[in-house]
Short mmCIF file of C-alpha atoms and ligand atoms in Angstrom, two decimals:
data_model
loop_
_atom_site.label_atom_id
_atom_site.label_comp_id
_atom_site.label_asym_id
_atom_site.label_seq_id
_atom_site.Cartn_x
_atom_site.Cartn_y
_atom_site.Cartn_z
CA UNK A 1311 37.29 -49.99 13.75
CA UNK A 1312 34.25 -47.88 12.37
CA UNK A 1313 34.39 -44.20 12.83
CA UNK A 1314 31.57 -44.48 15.30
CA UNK A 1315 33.58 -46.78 17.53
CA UNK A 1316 36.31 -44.23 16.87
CA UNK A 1317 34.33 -41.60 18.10
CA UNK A 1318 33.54 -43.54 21.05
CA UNK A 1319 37.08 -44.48 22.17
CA UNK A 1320 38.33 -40.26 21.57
CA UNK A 1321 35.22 -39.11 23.66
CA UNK A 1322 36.14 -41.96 26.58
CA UNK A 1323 39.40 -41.63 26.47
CA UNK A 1324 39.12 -37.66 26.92
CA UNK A 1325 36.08 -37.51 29.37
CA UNK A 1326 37.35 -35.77 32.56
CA UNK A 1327 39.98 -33.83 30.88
CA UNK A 1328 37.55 -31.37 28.84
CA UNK A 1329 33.79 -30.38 28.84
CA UNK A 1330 31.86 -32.57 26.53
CA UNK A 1331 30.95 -30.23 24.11
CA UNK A 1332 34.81 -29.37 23.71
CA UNK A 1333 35.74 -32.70 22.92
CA UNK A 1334 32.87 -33.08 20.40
CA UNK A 1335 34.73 -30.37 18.86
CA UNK A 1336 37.90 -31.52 18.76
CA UNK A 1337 37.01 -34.87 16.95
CA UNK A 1338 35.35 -32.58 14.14
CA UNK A 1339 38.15 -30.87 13.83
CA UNK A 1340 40.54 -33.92 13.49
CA UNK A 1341 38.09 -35.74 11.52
CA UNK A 1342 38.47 -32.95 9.02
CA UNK A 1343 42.01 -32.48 9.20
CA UNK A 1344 42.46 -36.54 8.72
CA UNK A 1345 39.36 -37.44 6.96
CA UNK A 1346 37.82 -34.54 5.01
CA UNK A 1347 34.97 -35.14 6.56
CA UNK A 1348 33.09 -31.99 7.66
CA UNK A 1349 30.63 -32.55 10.68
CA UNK A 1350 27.70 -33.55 8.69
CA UNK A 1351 29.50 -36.10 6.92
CA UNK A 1352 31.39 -37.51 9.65
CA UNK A 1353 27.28 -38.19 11.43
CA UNK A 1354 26.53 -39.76 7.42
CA UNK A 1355 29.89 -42.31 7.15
CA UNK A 1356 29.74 -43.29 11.32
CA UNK A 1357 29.23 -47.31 9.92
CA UNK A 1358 32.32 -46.95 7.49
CA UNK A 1359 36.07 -48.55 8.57
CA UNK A 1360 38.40 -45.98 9.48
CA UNK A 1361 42.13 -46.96 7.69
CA UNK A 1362 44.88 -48.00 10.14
CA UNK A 1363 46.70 -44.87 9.78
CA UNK A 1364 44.18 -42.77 10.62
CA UNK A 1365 43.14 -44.48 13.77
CA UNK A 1366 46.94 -43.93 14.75
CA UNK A 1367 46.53 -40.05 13.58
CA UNK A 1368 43.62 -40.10 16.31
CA UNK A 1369 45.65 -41.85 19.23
CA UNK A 1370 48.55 -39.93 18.57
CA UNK A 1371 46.49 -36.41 18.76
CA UNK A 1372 44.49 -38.27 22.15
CA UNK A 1373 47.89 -38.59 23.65
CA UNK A 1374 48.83 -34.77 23.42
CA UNK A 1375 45.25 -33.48 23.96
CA UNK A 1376 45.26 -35.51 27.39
CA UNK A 1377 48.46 -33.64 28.01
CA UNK A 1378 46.39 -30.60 27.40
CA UNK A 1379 48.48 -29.44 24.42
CA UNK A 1380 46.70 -26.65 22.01
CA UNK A 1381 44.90 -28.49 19.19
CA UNK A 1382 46.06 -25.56 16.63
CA UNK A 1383 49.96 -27.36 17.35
CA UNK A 1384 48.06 -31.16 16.89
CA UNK A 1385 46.60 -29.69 13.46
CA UNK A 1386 49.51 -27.89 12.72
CA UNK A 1387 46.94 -24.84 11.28
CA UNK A 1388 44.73 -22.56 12.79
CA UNK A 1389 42.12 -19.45 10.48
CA UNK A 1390 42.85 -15.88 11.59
CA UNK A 1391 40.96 -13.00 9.81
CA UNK A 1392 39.36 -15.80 7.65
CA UNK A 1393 43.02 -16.88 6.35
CA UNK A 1394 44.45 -20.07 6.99
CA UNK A 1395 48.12 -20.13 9.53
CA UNK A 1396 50.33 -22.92 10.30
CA UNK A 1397 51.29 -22.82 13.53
CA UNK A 1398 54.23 -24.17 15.18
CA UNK A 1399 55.27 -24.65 19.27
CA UNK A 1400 57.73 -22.10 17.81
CA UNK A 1401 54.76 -19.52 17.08
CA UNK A 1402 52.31 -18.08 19.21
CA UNK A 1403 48.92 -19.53 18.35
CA UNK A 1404 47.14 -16.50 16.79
CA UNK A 1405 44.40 -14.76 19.43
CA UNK A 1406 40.86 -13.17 18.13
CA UNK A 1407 41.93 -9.65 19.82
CA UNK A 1408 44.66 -9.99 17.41
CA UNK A 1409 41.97 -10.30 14.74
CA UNK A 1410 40.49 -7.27 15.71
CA UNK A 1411 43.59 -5.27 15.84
CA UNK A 1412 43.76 -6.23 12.16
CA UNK A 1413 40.31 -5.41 11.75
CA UNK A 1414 40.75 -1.50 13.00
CA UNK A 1415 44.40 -1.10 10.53
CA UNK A 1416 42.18 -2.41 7.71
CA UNK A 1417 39.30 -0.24 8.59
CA UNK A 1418 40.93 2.74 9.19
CA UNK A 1419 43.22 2.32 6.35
CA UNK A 1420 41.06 2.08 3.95
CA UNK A 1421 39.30 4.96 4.22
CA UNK A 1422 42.91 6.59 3.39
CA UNK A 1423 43.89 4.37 0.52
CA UNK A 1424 42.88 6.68 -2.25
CA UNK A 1425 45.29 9.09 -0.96
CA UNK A 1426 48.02 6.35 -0.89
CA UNK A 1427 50.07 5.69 -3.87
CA UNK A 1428 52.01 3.22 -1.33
CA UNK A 1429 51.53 2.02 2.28
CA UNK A 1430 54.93 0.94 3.80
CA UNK A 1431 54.08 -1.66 6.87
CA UNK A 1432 55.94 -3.35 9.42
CA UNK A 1433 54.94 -5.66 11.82
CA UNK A 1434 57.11 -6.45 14.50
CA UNK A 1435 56.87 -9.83 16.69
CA UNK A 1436 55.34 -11.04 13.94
CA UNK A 1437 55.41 -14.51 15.22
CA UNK A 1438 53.21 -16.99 12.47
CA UNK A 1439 52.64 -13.87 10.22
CA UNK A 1440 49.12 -13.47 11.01
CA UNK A 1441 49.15 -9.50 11.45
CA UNK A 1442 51.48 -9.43 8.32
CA UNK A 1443 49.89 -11.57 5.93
CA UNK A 1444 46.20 -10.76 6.42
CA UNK A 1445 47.29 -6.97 6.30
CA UNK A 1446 49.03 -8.14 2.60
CA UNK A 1447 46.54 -9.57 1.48
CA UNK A 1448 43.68 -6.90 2.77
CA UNK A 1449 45.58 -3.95 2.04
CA UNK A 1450 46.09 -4.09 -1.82
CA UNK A 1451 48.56 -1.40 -1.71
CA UNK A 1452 50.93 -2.29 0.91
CA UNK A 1453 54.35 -3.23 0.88
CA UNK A 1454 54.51 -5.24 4.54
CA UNK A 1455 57.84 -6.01 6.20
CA UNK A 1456 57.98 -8.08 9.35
CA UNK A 1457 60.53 -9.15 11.90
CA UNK A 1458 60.88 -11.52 14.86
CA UNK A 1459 63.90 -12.79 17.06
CA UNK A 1460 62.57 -16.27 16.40
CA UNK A 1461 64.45 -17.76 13.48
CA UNK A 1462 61.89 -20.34 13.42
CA UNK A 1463 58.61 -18.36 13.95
CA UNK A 1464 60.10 -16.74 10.67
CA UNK A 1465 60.93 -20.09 9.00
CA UNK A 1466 56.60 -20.72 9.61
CA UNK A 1467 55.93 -17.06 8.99
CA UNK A 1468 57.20 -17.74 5.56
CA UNK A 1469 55.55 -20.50 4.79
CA UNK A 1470 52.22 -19.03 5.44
CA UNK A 1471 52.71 -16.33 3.57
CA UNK A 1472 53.29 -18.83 0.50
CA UNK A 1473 50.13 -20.62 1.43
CA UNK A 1474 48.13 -17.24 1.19
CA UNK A 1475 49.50 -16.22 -1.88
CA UNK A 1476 51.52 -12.45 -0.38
CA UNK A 1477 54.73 -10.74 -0.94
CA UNK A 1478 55.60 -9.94 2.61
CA UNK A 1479 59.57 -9.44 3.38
CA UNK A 1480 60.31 -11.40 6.59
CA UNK A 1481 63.32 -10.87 8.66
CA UNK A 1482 65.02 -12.39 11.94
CA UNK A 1483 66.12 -9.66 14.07
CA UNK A 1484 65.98 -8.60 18.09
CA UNK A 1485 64.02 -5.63 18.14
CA UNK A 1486 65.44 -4.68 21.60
CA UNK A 1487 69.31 -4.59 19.73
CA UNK A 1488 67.99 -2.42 16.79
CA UNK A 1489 69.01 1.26 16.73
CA UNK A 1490 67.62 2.79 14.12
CA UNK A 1491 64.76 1.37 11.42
CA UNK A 1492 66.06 0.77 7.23
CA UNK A 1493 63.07 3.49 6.32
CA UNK A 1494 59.94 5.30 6.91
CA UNK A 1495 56.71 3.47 7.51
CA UNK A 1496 53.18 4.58 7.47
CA UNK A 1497 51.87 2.00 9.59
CA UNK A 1498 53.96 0.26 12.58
CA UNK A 1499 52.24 -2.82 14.26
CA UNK A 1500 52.65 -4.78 16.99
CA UNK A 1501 51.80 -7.31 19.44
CA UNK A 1502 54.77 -7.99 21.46
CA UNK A 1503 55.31 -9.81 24.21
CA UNK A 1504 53.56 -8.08 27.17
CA UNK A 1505 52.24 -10.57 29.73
CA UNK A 1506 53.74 -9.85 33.34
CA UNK A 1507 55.39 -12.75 35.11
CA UNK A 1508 52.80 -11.99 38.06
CA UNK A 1509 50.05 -12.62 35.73
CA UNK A 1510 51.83 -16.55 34.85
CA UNK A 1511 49.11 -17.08 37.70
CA UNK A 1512 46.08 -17.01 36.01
CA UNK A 1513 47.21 -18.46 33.05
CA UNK A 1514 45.78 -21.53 31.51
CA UNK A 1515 48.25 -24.34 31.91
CA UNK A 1516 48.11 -25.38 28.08
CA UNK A 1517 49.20 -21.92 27.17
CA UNK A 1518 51.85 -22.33 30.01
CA UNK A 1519 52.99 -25.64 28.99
CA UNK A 1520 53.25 -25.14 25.11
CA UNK A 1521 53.27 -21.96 24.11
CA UNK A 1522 56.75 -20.23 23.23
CA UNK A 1523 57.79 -18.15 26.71
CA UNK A 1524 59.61 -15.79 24.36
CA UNK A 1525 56.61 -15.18 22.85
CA UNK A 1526 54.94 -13.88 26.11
CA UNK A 1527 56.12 -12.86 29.17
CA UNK A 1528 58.23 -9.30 30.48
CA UNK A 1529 59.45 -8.88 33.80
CA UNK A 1530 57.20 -7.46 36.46
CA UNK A 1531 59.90 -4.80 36.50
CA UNK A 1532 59.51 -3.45 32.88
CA UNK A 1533 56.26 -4.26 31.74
CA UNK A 1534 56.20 -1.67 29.02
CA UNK A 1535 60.05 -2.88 27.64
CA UNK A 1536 58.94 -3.52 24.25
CA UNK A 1537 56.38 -1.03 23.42
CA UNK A 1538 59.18 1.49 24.99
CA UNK A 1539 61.38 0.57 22.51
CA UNK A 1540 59.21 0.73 19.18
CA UNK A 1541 57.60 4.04 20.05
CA UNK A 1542 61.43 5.29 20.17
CA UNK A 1543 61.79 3.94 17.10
CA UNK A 1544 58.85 5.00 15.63
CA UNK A 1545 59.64 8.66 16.60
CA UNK A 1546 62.03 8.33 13.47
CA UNK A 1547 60.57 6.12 11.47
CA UNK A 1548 56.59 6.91 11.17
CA UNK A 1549 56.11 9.55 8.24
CA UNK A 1550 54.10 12.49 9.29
CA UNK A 1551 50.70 10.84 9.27
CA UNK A 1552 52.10 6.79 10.02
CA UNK A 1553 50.35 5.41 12.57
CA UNK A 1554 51.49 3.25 15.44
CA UNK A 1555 49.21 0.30 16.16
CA UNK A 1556 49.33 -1.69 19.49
CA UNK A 1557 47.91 -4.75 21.12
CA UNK A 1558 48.31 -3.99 24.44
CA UNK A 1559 48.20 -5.24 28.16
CA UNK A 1560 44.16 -5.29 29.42
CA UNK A 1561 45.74 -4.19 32.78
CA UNK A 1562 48.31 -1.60 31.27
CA UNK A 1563 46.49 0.54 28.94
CA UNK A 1564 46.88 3.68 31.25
CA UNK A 1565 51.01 2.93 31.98
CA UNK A 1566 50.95 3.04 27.87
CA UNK A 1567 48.64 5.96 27.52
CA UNK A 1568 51.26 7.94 29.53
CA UNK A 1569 54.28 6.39 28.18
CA UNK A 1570 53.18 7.36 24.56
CA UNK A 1571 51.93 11.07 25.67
CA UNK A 1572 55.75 11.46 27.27
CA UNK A 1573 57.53 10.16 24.09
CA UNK A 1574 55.48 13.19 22.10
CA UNK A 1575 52.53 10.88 20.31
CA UNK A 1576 48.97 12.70 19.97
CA UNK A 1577 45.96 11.27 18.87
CA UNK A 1578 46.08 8.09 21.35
CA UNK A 1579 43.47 6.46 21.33
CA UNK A 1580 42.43 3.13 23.07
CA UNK A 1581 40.08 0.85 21.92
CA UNK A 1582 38.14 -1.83 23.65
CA UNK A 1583 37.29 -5.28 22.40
CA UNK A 1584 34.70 -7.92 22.34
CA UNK A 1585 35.13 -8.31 25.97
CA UNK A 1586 34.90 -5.05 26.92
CA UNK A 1587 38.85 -5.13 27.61
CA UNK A 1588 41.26 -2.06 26.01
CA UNK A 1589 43.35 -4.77 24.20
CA UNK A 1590 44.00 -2.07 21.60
CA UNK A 1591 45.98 1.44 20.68
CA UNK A 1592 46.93 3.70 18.08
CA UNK A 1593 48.77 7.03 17.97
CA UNK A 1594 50.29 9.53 15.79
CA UNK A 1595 53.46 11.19 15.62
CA UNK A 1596 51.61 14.85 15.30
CA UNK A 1597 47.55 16.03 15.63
C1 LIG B 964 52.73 -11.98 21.48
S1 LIG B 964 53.69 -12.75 20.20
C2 LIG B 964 52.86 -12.15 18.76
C3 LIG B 964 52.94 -13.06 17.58
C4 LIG B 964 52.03 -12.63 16.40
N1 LIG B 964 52.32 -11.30 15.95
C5 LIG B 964 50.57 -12.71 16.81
O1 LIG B 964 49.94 -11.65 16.98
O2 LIG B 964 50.05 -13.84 16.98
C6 LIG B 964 55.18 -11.81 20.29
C7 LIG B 964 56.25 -12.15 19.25
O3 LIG B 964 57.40 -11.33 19.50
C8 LIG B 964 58.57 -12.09 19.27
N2 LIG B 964 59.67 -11.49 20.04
C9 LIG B 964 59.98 -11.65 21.35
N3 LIG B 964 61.07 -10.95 21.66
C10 LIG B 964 61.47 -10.31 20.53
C11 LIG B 964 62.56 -9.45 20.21
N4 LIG B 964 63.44 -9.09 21.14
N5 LIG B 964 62.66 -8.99 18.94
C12 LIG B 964 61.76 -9.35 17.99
N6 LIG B 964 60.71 -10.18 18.23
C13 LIG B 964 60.57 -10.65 19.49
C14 LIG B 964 58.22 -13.49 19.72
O4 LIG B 964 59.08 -14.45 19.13
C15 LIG B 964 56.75 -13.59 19.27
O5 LIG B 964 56.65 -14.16 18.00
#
């Protein structure tokens, strides 16, 4: 089979379940993952036999894509901040809010860094690593720590940060169980688990289907569980001018606002992102 009759059979075979245009981009993506072949080359070699094993790499990913599984899983990677993370159905696949989380630490933290001898980090639900490892490798000066309940999430979260070249100290731990943190940390981050079970609703039914519950939902009930329980920890465990870094709930931010103010933070501040949406918070221990 050439790669243009290739072409032909993945586009068929997935017309009706995605746009076009989507599906266009999904062979590219698998032709470079399989083939090497970025998009230009793939239009230059469309008269050129594609090997047996490849043509079964293509079925195989056809199969899950028509069960509308995430292509980041089919790949098995996925770039956040411009790094590249293996993902796993064990790992949430990282979200561009997420990136711009990063974006505002690594902004705002740089503008400290000549005070800084040391930044001491930790990331918590830290899933594939992204907010970890792109904070490593960004922040030349910090010494990142990161924890999730998900031995395997940490098993991938390990692996990426091998691929991207950063000493980042990984543990498996329940956040919810811990009582007090090992030390003092200038910067506490986290995207934890904050999507309501009323909100399952309007959900996409890949992210549904694939992605790691654990990863996602809190009960209607106590929305706020986890962010409740690492601003109590971070009342002991920010130093004086640490900052406490959130990706939050678009729907929530003024539960959280509150929340913080009553647990004795200052400085809150919520930040909107591409959308428009306050995805994002930080606050300090004192003004
Ligand atoms: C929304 S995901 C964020 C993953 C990653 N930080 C990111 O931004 O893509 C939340 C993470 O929290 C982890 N998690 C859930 N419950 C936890 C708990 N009790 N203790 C520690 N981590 C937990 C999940 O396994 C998941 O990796």
């Amino acid at each position: 089979m050439t790669l243009k009759e290739l072409r032909s059979t993945f586009t068929t075979g997935l017309s009706g379940n995605y746009p076009a245009e989507e599906i266009q981009s999904f062979f590219s993506w698998l032709a470079e993952s399989y083939l090497g072949y970025s998009r230009f080359e793939v239009s230059m070699n469309l008269n050129e036999t594609v090997p047996d094993e490849v043509q079964t790499k293509f079925s195989e990913a056809l199969i899950r894509l028509k069960k509308h599984e995430p292509i980041q899983y089919i790949l098995g990677e996925t770039e956040f901040y411009g790094l590249p993370i293996r993902v796993s159905p064990a790992t949430l696949i990282p979200r561009p809010e997420t990136e711009e989380l990063v974006q505002w630490v690594i902004g705002n933290s740089r503008e400290k860094l000549p005070n800084l001898t040391k930044l001491n980090v930790l990331d918590i639900g830290t899933g594939s690593g992204c907010i970890a490892i792109s904070l490593a490798k960004y922040l030349k000066n910090a010494s990142v720590s990161a924890l999730d309940i998900s031995e395997e999430a940490i098993v991938v979260a390990k692996e990426n940060a091998l691929l991207n070249d950063v000493a980042v100290n990984f543990q498996q731990a329940d956040i919810l169980a811990i009582k007090h943190l090992p030390q003092q940390y200038d910067i506490i981050i986290s995207n934890p688990p904050y999507v309501r079970e009323l909100e399952k609703k309007h959900m996409l039914p890949n992210v549904l289907a694939h992605e790691p519950e654990t990863a996602l939902f809190v009960s209607d009930k106590a929305p706020l569980l986890f962010y409740e329980q690492i601003a109590a920890l971070a009342t002991t465990s920010l130093t004086p001018s640490g900052t406490l870094y959130f990706e939050i709930n678009e729907y929530l931010s003024e539960e959280m606002h509150q929340m913080l103010q009553e647990k004795g933070f200052a400085e809150i501040e919520l930040k909107k992102d591409l959308f428009g949406k306050f995805r994002m918070l930080k606050c300090k221990l004192t003004s």
